[in-house]
Amino acid sequence: RASAIHLLIGLALSTAMGLIPYAPTLNPGQRPVNVDWVYYYRWLTQMAGGDFSVLLTCSDRPLYLLLLYAAWRISGVDLRALALYHNVALFPLYTFSLYLLAKRWLGERVAGYTALLAPFSPILLSFIYGGFQANLFALSLVYLSLYLLAGSRREASLGLTILFMAMFIHEWT
């Protein structure tokens, strides 16, 4: 199906959009492209040292920090690398959640085009350079919950749960 092919291309493009700013030819010094990575690195370093008070002092994204910490504990990846590059995993999630939402509300054909266009949306581009990782994750979850809320009662229940979780991912989204 064309829609599935468009989705795969959109997911690949989303991933590429997150990696392009760090391409050696464009950024040979591998300088960070946003400022938020410093905060995530500081918070994750505190948590890695056993100080979880950051979850209370950084009250607008406690669940997101906890999920990042869990990702670090499970993967063992370098904390600096996680702080710098964790948003790359969020871009395909954004594209996929938009695809699902468009598919349910507007049909499969529009969903395919949505998946192709999502990687080039101003929202995604601003999240790359603005460093709004928690916002991007919360927004993706909101889109996913809207998709689920338009489904069966069981899906709607899951959608409400995800929507509730999004408040603790980033409450301003």
XYZ file of N, CA and C in Angstrom:
519
model
N 0.822 -1.200 0.000
C 0.000 0.000 0.000
C 0.860 1.254 0.000
N 0.365 2.254 -0.663
C 1.098 3.519 -0.759
C 1.214 4.188 0.601
N 0.163 4.106 1.403
C 0.161 4.745 2.715
C 1.265 4.187 3.612
N 1.443 2.871 3.594
C 2.483 2.237 4.406
C 3.875 2.636 3.919
N 4.034 2.734 2.616
C 5.322 3.164 2.053
C 5.593 4.617 2.444
N 4.565 5.453 2.354
C 4.725 6.855 2.771
C 5.103 6.941 4.240
N 4.501 6.098 5.066
C 4.824 6.098 6.497
C 6.279 5.715 6.714
N 6.749 4.672 6.057
C 8.148 4.258 6.215
C 9.112 5.349 5.765
N 8.793 5.984 4.655
C 9.637 7.090 4.170
C 9.599 8.242 5.170
N 8.411 8.560 5.688
C 8.273 9.629 6.673
C 9.055 9.351 7.947
N 9.031 8.101 8.407
C 9.791 7.733 9.603
C 11.295 7.859 9.365
N 11.736 7.427 8.193
C 13.160 7.557 7.849
C 13.560 9.026 7.749
N 12.712 9.834 7.123
C 13.002 11.268 7.004
C 13.024 11.947 8.376
N 12.113 11.549 9.247
C 12.080 12.125 10.596
C 13.374 11.836 11.335
N 13.838 10.605 11.223
C 15.098 10.230 11.870
C 16.253 11.024 11.261
N 16.267 11.122 9.953
C 17.333 11.865 9.272
C 17.334 13.339 9.681
N 16.154 13.924 9.830
C 16.077 15.341 10.216
C 16.725 15.579 11.576
N 16.622 14.610 12.450
C 17.260 14.743 13.749
C 18.763 14.552 13.702
N 19.230 13.785 12.733
C 20.662 13.497 12.630
C 21.419 14.493 11.758
N 20.753 15.106 10.803
C 21.419 16.020 9.866
C 22.217 17.126 10.557
N 21.689 17.775 11.597
C 22.483 18.834 12.229
C 23.794 18.351 12.841
N 23.915 17.028 13.028
C 25.138 16.476 13.610
C 26.006 15.762 12.581
N 25.677 15.917 11.304
C 26.493 15.305 10.255
C 27.893 15.924 10.290
N 28.927 15.091 10.185
C 30.308 15.605 10.267
C 30.634 16.688 9.239
N 30.002 16.636 8.071
C 30.281 17.654 7.060
C 29.642 18.997 7.425
N 28.522 18.972 8.126
C 27.846 20.208 8.531
C 28.294 20.711 9.895
N 28.655 19.785 10.760
C 28.983 20.124 12.139
C 30.196 19.296 12.572
N 31.373 19.618 12.003
C 32.555 18.781 12.270
C 32.949 18.748 13.746
N 32.630 19.794 14.494
C 32.955 19.812 15.915
C 31.909 19.155 16.783
N 30.838 18.649 16.150
C 29.736 18.021 16.876
C 29.204 18.916 18.004
N 29.095 20.193 17.686
C 28.556 21.143 18.661
C 27.039 20.941 18.776
N 26.534 21.013 20.001
C 25.081 20.866 20.185
C 24.327 21.953 19.429
N 23.164 21.593 18.901
C 22.379 22.550 18.126
C 21.285 23.216 18.955
N 21.156 22.833 20.215
C 20.192 23.499 21.091
C 20.790 23.637 22.486
N 20.132 24.393 23.324
C 20.678 24.642 24.666
C 20.102 23.727 25.736
N 18.971 23.107 25.479
C 18.329 22.292 26.508
C 19.125 21.050 26.897
N 19.995 20.579 26.032
C 20.748 19.369 26.344
C 21.541 19.538 27.631
N 21.998 20.761 27.908
C 22.782 21.023 29.121
C 21.952 20.736 30.364
N 20.705 21.165 30.323
C 19.820 20.932 31.469
C 19.544 19.444 31.639
N 19.255 18.758 30.546
C 18.998 17.322 30.636
C 20.231 16.589 31.153
N 21.400 16.997 30.692
C 22.640 16.366 31.153
C 22.821 16.595 32.650
N 22.598 17.810 33.106
C 22.736 18.131 34.535
C 21.741 17.321 35.369
N 20.491 17.299 34.930
C 19.462 16.572 35.686
C 19.745 15.069 35.701
N 20.126 14.516 34.557
C 20.418 13.089 34.500
C 21.647 12.732 35.329
N 22.643 13.600 35.349
C 23.837 13.372 36.158
C 23.469 13.350 37.635
N 22.602 14.277 38.051
C 22.129 14.283 39.433
C 21.425 12.977 39.764
N 20.541 12.555 38.884
C 19.782 11.331 39.124
C 20.705 10.112 39.125
N 21.703 10.106 38.253
C 22.655 8.996 38.210
C 23.450 8.916 39.505
N 23.636 10.069 40.159
C 24.331 10.110 41.444
C 23.420 9.822 42.628
N 22.161 9.513 42.350
C 21.227 9.176 43.420
C 20.376 10.323 43.926
N 20.553 11.511 43.342
C 19.776 12.680 43.773
C 18.556 12.854 42.874
N 17.409 12.392 43.366
C 16.183 12.463 42.584
C 15.340 13.685 42.931
N 15.917 14.608 43.695
C 15.179 15.825 44.046
C 14.863 16.656 42.809
N 15.601 16.424 41.736
C 15.359 17.144 40.486
C 13.942 16.883 39.971
N 13.381 15.726 40.306
C 12.016 15.409 39.875
C 11.002 16.351 40.514
N 11.355 16.898 41.670
C 10.476 17.855 42.342
C 10.794 19.286 41.950
N 12.075 19.590 41.770
C 12.463 20.962 41.433
C 12.203 21.281 39.973
N 12.224 20.264 39.137
C 11.910 20.432 37.710
C 10.508 19.881 37.499
N 9.550 20.535 38.104
C 8.212 19.962 38.233
C 7.401 19.947 36.939
N 7.884 20.572 35.879
C 7.082 20.581 34.653
C 7.345 19.376 33.752
N 8.272 18.473 34.115
C 8.563 17.303 33.278
C 9.091 16.101 34.069
N 8.523 15.793 35.214
C 9.089 14.723 36.042
C 9.042 13.335 35.388
N 7.953 13.003 34.728
C 7.854 11.684 34.121
C 8.824 11.543 32.952
N 9.032 12.626 32.232
C 9.978 12.579 31.113
C 11.391 12.308 31.625
N 11.770 12.995 32.694
C 13.103 12.767 33.266
C 13.236 11.344 33.790
N 12.187 10.835 34.395
C 12.205 9.466 34.893
C 12.345 8.461 33.745
N 11.662 8.732 32.632
C 11.777 7.855 31.461
C 13.177 7.923 30.846
N 13.759 9.120 30.804
C 15.134 9.243 30.299
C 16.114 8.501 31.205
N 15.907 8.647 32.498
C 16.759 7.949 33.459
C 16.644 6.438 33.267
N 15.422 5.948 33.098
C 15.205 4.518 32.862
C 15.884 4.078 31.564
N 15.795 4.903 30.526
C 16.460 4.585 29.256
C 17.965 4.488 29.447
N 18.517 5.375 30.264
C 19.962 5.339 30.548
C 20.329 4.079 31.324
N 19.537 3.748 32.347
C 19.823 2.565 33.164
C 19.747 1.291 32.323
N 18.785 1.227 31.435
C 18.592 0.029 30.613
C 19.664 -0.078 29.537
N 19.954 1.058 28.881
C 20.875 1.027 27.737
C 22.343 1.154 28.132
N 22.616 1.868 29.222
C 23.996 2.092 29.624
C 24.726 3.081 28.733
N 23.993 3.781 27.873
C 24.599 4.755 26.973
C 25.189 5.919 27.782
N 26.173 6.576 27.231
C 26.794 7.725 27.870
C 25.744 8.806 28.150
N 25.767 9.375 29.349
C 24.759 10.378 29.723
C 24.780 11.596 28.810
N 25.974 12.035 28.435
C 26.066 13.205 27.542
C 25.433 12.889 26.187
N 25.714 11.695 25.663
C 25.137 11.290 24.376
C 23.612 11.195 24.482
N 23.129 10.673 25.584
C 21.683 10.586 25.775
C 21.059 11.976 25.824
N 21.686 12.876 26.563
C 21.166 14.241 26.670
C 21.175 14.952 25.319
N 22.195 14.693 24.514
C 22.304 15.343 23.210
C 21.373 14.759 22.153
N 21.272 13.451 22.109
C 20.644 12.802 20.957
C 19.308 12.124 21.232
N 18.791 12.197 22.449
C 17.558 11.449 22.723
C 16.371 11.952 21.907
N 16.442 13.193 21.457
C 15.327 13.708 20.647
C 15.221 13.026 19.289
N 16.294 12.432 18.806
C 16.261 11.759 17.500
C 15.232 10.628 17.527
N 15.082 9.955 18.657
C 14.086 8.885 18.772
C 12.657 9.436 18.823
N 12.523 10.700 19.203
C 11.186 11.288 19.328
C 10.603 11.715 17.981
N 11.439 12.036 17.021
C 10.949 12.524 15.731
C 10.097 11.487 14.998
N 10.534 10.226 14.922
C 9.654 9.227 14.285
C 8.354 9.013 15.071
N 8.409 9.126 16.394
C 7.190 8.997 17.187
C 6.201 10.101 16.832
N 6.709 11.310 16.644
C 5.869 12.439 16.236
C 5.200 12.149 14.890
N 5.986 11.698 13.938
C 5.459 11.384 12.605
C 4.430 10.264 12.674
N 4.732 9.226 13.444
C 3.822 8.091 13.550
C 2.505 8.487 14.221
N 2.574 9.288 15.265
C 1.337 9.695 15.948
C 0.476 10.582 15.044
N 1.113 11.453 14.261
C 0.361 12.265 13.300
C -0.261 11.391 12.214
N 0.477 10.404 11.771
C -0.029 9.476 10.767
C -1.287 8.772 11.273
N -1.220 8.238 12.500
C -2.378 7.540 13.061
C -3.583 8.470 13.204
N -3.315 9.675 13.700
C -4.402 10.639 13.880
C -5.053 10.985 12.539
N -4.235 11.266 11.536
C -4.764 11.601 10.210
C -5.499 10.408 9.603
N -4.992 9.219 9.811
C -5.635 8.024 9.252
C -7.038 7.841 9.828
N -7.169 8.046 11.125
C -8.474 7.856 11.752
C -9.452 8.954 11.357
N -8.986 10.194 11.309
C -9.892 11.318 11.084
C -10.079 11.685 9.619
N -9.024 11.465 8.804
C -9.076 11.950 7.428
C -8.893 10.867 6.363
N -8.556 9.663 6.779
C -8.407 8.570 5.837
C -6.961 8.221 5.548
N -6.796 7.072 4.950
C -5.463 6.515 4.717
C -4.633 7.335 3.725
N -5.271 7.845 2.702
C -4.539 8.619 1.685
C -3.920 9.880 2.299
N -4.724 10.616 3.048
C -4.216 11.840 3.697
C -3.158 11.478 4.734
N -3.350 10.350 5.428
C -2.370 9.921 6.435
C -0.996 9.700 5.813
N -0.976 9.099 4.630
C 0.299 8.883 3.943
C 1.008 10.184 3.629
N 0.253 11.163 3.142
C 0.847 12.466 2.848
C 1.273 13.182 4.133
N 0.504 12.985 5.181
C 0.858 13.576 6.472
C 2.205 13.036 6.953
N 2.399 11.738 6.795
C 3.667 11.126 7.202
C 4.839 11.675 6.390
N 4.601 11.961 5.131
C 5.673 12.520 4.295
C 5.988 13.970 4.651
N 4.979 14.728 5.042
C 5.165 16.153 5.331
C 5.593 16.441 6.768
N 5.240 15.570 7.691
C 5.533 15.810 9.109
C 7.010 16.118 9.391
N 7.960 15.404 8.764
C 9.363 15.712 9.055
C 9.797 17.123 8.666
N 9.020 17.780 7.829
C 9.388 19.118 7.373
C 8.502 20.202 7.977
N 7.697 19.829 8.957
C 6.785 20.801 9.565
C 7.564 21.795 10.420
N 7.066 23.007 10.520
C 7.736 24.003 11.370
C 7.831 23.550 12.829
N 6.858 22.777 13.264
C 6.890 22.286 14.650
C 8.112 21.405 14.856
N 8.315 20.436 13.993
C 9.447 19.535 14.150
C 10.768 20.283 14.036
N 10.851 21.169 13.077
C 12.097 21.924 12.901
C 12.391 22.809 14.105
N 11.351 23.409 14.683
C 11.583 24.251 15.869
C 11.988 23.398 17.061
N 11.490 22.160 17.144
C 11.883 21.285 18.244
C 13.332 20.839 18.109
N 13.828 20.735 16.892
C 15.233 20.365 16.691
C 16.140 21.446 17.253
N 15.896 22.669 16.853
C 16.800 23.748 17.226
C 16.419 24.434 18.531
N 15.184 24.297 18.954
C 14.764 24.870 20.228
C 15.055 23.956 21.394
N 15.229 22.673 21.111
C 15.528 21.725 22.163
C 14.326 21.376 23.027
N 13.161 21.394 22.439
C 11.940 21.144 23.204
C 11.597 19.658 23.207
N 12.475 18.842 23.772
C 12.301 17.402 23.718
C 11.074 16.926 24.486
N 10.909 17.381 25.716
C 9.755 16.956 26.514
C 8.459 17.422 25.850
N 8.477 18.616 25.288
C 7.297 19.113 24.583
C 6.950 18.213 23.407
N 7.967 17.823 22.653
C 7.746 16.977 21.484
C 7.165 15.627 21.891
N 7.690 15.050 22.947
C 7.173 13.764 23.412
C 5.724 13.912 23.879
N 5.451 14.950 24.663
C 4.084 15.176 25.149
C 3.123 15.429 23.983
N 3.548 16.230 23.012
C 2.697 16.511 21.855
C 2.402 15.233 21.071
N 3.400 14.400 20.908
C 3.200 13.123 20.217
C 2.203 12.248 20.976
N 2.303 12.259 22.298
C 1.352 11.488 23.102
C -0.060 12.067 23.019
N -0.162 13.390 22.944
C -1.484 14.014 22.794
C -2.101 13.606 21.464
N -1.316 13.626 20.385
C -1.827 13.192 19.084
C -2.264 11.730 19.138
N -1.450 10.908 19.783
C -1.792 9.498 19.918
C -3.071 9.321 20.736
N -3.224 10.102 21.791
C -4.438 9.993 22.606
C -5.673 10.465 21.826
N -5.524 11.494 20.999
C -6.655 11.938 20.173
C -7.074 10.850 19.188
N -6.098 10.160 18.656
C -6.388 9.016 17.789
C -7.183 7.966 18.555
N -6.741 7.645 19.763
C -7.396 6.609 20.561
C -8.771 7.046 21.066
N -8.917 8.315 21.403
C -10.194 8.807 21.922
C -11.318 8.689 20.891
N -10.966 8.667 19.624
C -11.973 8.548 18.562
C -12.290 7.093 18.234
N -11.725 6.155 19.014
C -11.944 4.743 18.754
C -12.962 4.135 19.700
N -12.801 2.872 19.970
C -13.708 2.132 20.843
C -13.584 2.631 22.289
N -14.453 2.146 23.145
C -14.390 2.536 24.563
C -13.051 2.135 25.188
N -12.593 0.971 24.827
C -11.305 0.494 25.354
C -10.163 1.405 24.888
N -10.177 1.741 23.604
C -9.152 2.658 23.081
C -9.266 4.024 23.741
N -10.486 4.494 23.945
C -10.696 5.803 24.578
C -10.155 5.809 26.009
N -10.320 4.699 26.715
C -9.775 4.599 28.075
C -8.251 4.708 28.054
N -7.645 4.015 27.104
C -6.196 4.093 26.951
C -5.784 5.513 26.547
N -6.571 6.124 25.671
C -6.291 7.494 25.247
C -6.327 8.470 26.410
N -7.288 8.324 27.297
C -7.364 9.187 28.476
C -6.170 8.969 29.394
N -5.746 7.727 29.534
C -4.576 7.417 30.363
C -3.322 8.071 29.780
N -3.157 7.962 28.482
C -1.991 8.573 27.821
C -2.050 10.088 27.933
N -3.227 10.648 27.790
C -3.399 12.096 27.925
C -3.028 12.555 29.339
N -3.423 11.781 30.326
C -3.072 12.083 31.712
C -1.553 12.009 31.904
N -0.923 10.982 31.329
C 0.537 10.848 31.423
C 1.240 12.023 30.762
N 0.687 12.511 29.668
C 1.314 13.631 28.954
C 1.444 14.862 29.839
N 0.525 15.012 30.796
C 0.619 16.151 31.719
C 1.886 16.103 32.536
N 2.366 14.899 32.834
C 3.573 14.747 33.638
C 4.833 14.614 32.791
N 4.639 14.497 31.481
C 5.777 14.519 30.560
C 6.208 15.972 30.385
N 5.250 16.820 30.074
C 5.487 18.271 30.009
C 4.159 18.968 30.132
N 3.948 19.617 31.255
C 2.615 20.143 31.553
C 2.202 21.336 30.712
N 3.120 21.977 30.027
C 2.772 23.166 29.250
C 2.386 22.846 27.810
N 2.452 21.592 27.429
C 2.164 21.209 26.047
C 0.683 21.115 25.806
